[in-house]
Short mmCIF file of C-alpha atoms in Angstrom, two decimals:
data_model
loop_
_atom_site.label_atom_id
_atom_site.label_comp_id
_atom_site.label_asym_id
_atom_site.label_seq_id
_atom_site.Cartn_x
_atom_site.Cartn_y
_atom_site.Cartn_z
CA MET P 43 24.88 -37.71 46.26
CA ASN P 44 21.82 -39.66 47.60
CA THR P 45 20.79 -43.38 45.65
CA HIS P 46 17.14 -43.48 45.22
CA PRO P 47 15.63 -47.18 46.12
CA MET P 48 14.33 -49.24 42.61
CA ARG P 49 10.77 -48.43 42.09
CA TRP P 50 9.63 -51.58 41.11
CA ASP P 51 6.23 -50.95 40.62
CA ALA P 52 7.89 -47.60 38.20
CA LEU P 53 9.92 -50.40 35.48
CA VAL P 54 6.90 -53.06 35.76
CA PHE P 55 4.54 -49.76 33.78
CA GLY P 56 7.47 -48.74 31.77
CA VAL P 57 8.25 -52.51 30.29
CA LEU P 58 3.99 -53.04 29.84
CA PHE P 59 4.46 -49.59 28.41
CA ALA P 60 6.97 -50.83 26.36
CA LEU P 61 5.41 -54.08 25.43
CA VAL P 62 2.20 -51.64 23.91
CA VAL P 63 4.39 -49.33 21.36
CA ALA P 64 6.82 -51.92 20.41
CA ALA P 65 3.31 -54.46 19.60
CA TRP P 66 1.97 -51.05 17.88
CA ALA P 67 5.04 -50.85 16.20
CA ALA P 68 5.75 -53.99 14.83
CA LEU P 69 1.62 -54.18 13.91
CA GLU P 70 2.43 -50.13 11.69
CA TRP P 71 5.72 -51.82 9.96
CA GLU P 72 3.22 -55.38 9.76
CA LEU P 73 6.00 -57.09 10.57
CA VAL P 74 3.60 -59.95 12.57
CA SER P 75 0.12 -60.14 12.49
CA ALA P 76 -2.47 -59.33 13.74
CA GLY P 77 -3.44 -63.04 15.36
CA ALA P 78 0.11 -62.76 16.91
CA LEU P 79 0.19 -60.07 18.83
CA VAL P 80 -3.47 -61.93 19.66
CA VAL P 81 -1.12 -64.42 21.56
CA ALA P 82 1.27 -62.44 22.45
CA GLY P 83 -0.54 -59.58 23.92
CA PRO P 84 -2.09 -61.81 26.90
CA VAL P 85 1.06 -63.69 27.68
CA ALA P 86 3.30 -60.40 27.38
CA LEU P 87 0.28 -59.42 30.77
CA ILE P 88 -0.14 -62.82 32.46
CA LEU P 89 4.38 -62.40 32.62
CA VAL P 90 4.25 -58.92 33.81
CA GLY P 91 1.62 -59.99 36.57
CA ILE P 92 3.46 -62.80 38.10
CA ALA P 93 6.62 -60.51 37.79
CA GLY P 94 4.70 -58.05 39.93
CA ILE P 95 3.58 -60.58 41.80
CA ALA P 96 7.52 -62.28 42.51
CA LEU P 97 7.86 -58.84 43.90
CA THR P 98 5.64 -58.70 45.76
CA LEU P 99 6.21 -61.04 47.79
CA ARG P 100 10.09 -60.60 47.85
CA ARG P 101 9.11 -57.52 49.78
CA LYS P 102 6.94 -59.02 52.75
CA SER P 103 9.51 -61.52 53.70
#
């Protein structure tokens, strides 16, 4: 059985998709307010972006 290399881009987009679904579910079930997601959304995007940049720099080193 062959092992395949990890695809970091797929992981980052998968985590981003999971965050979007989690935000939708939290709003749908009224676990958080829309105001809280206004702050949490950009913070999550910044963290995903930092992870992507770190992984890109790690690959080039």
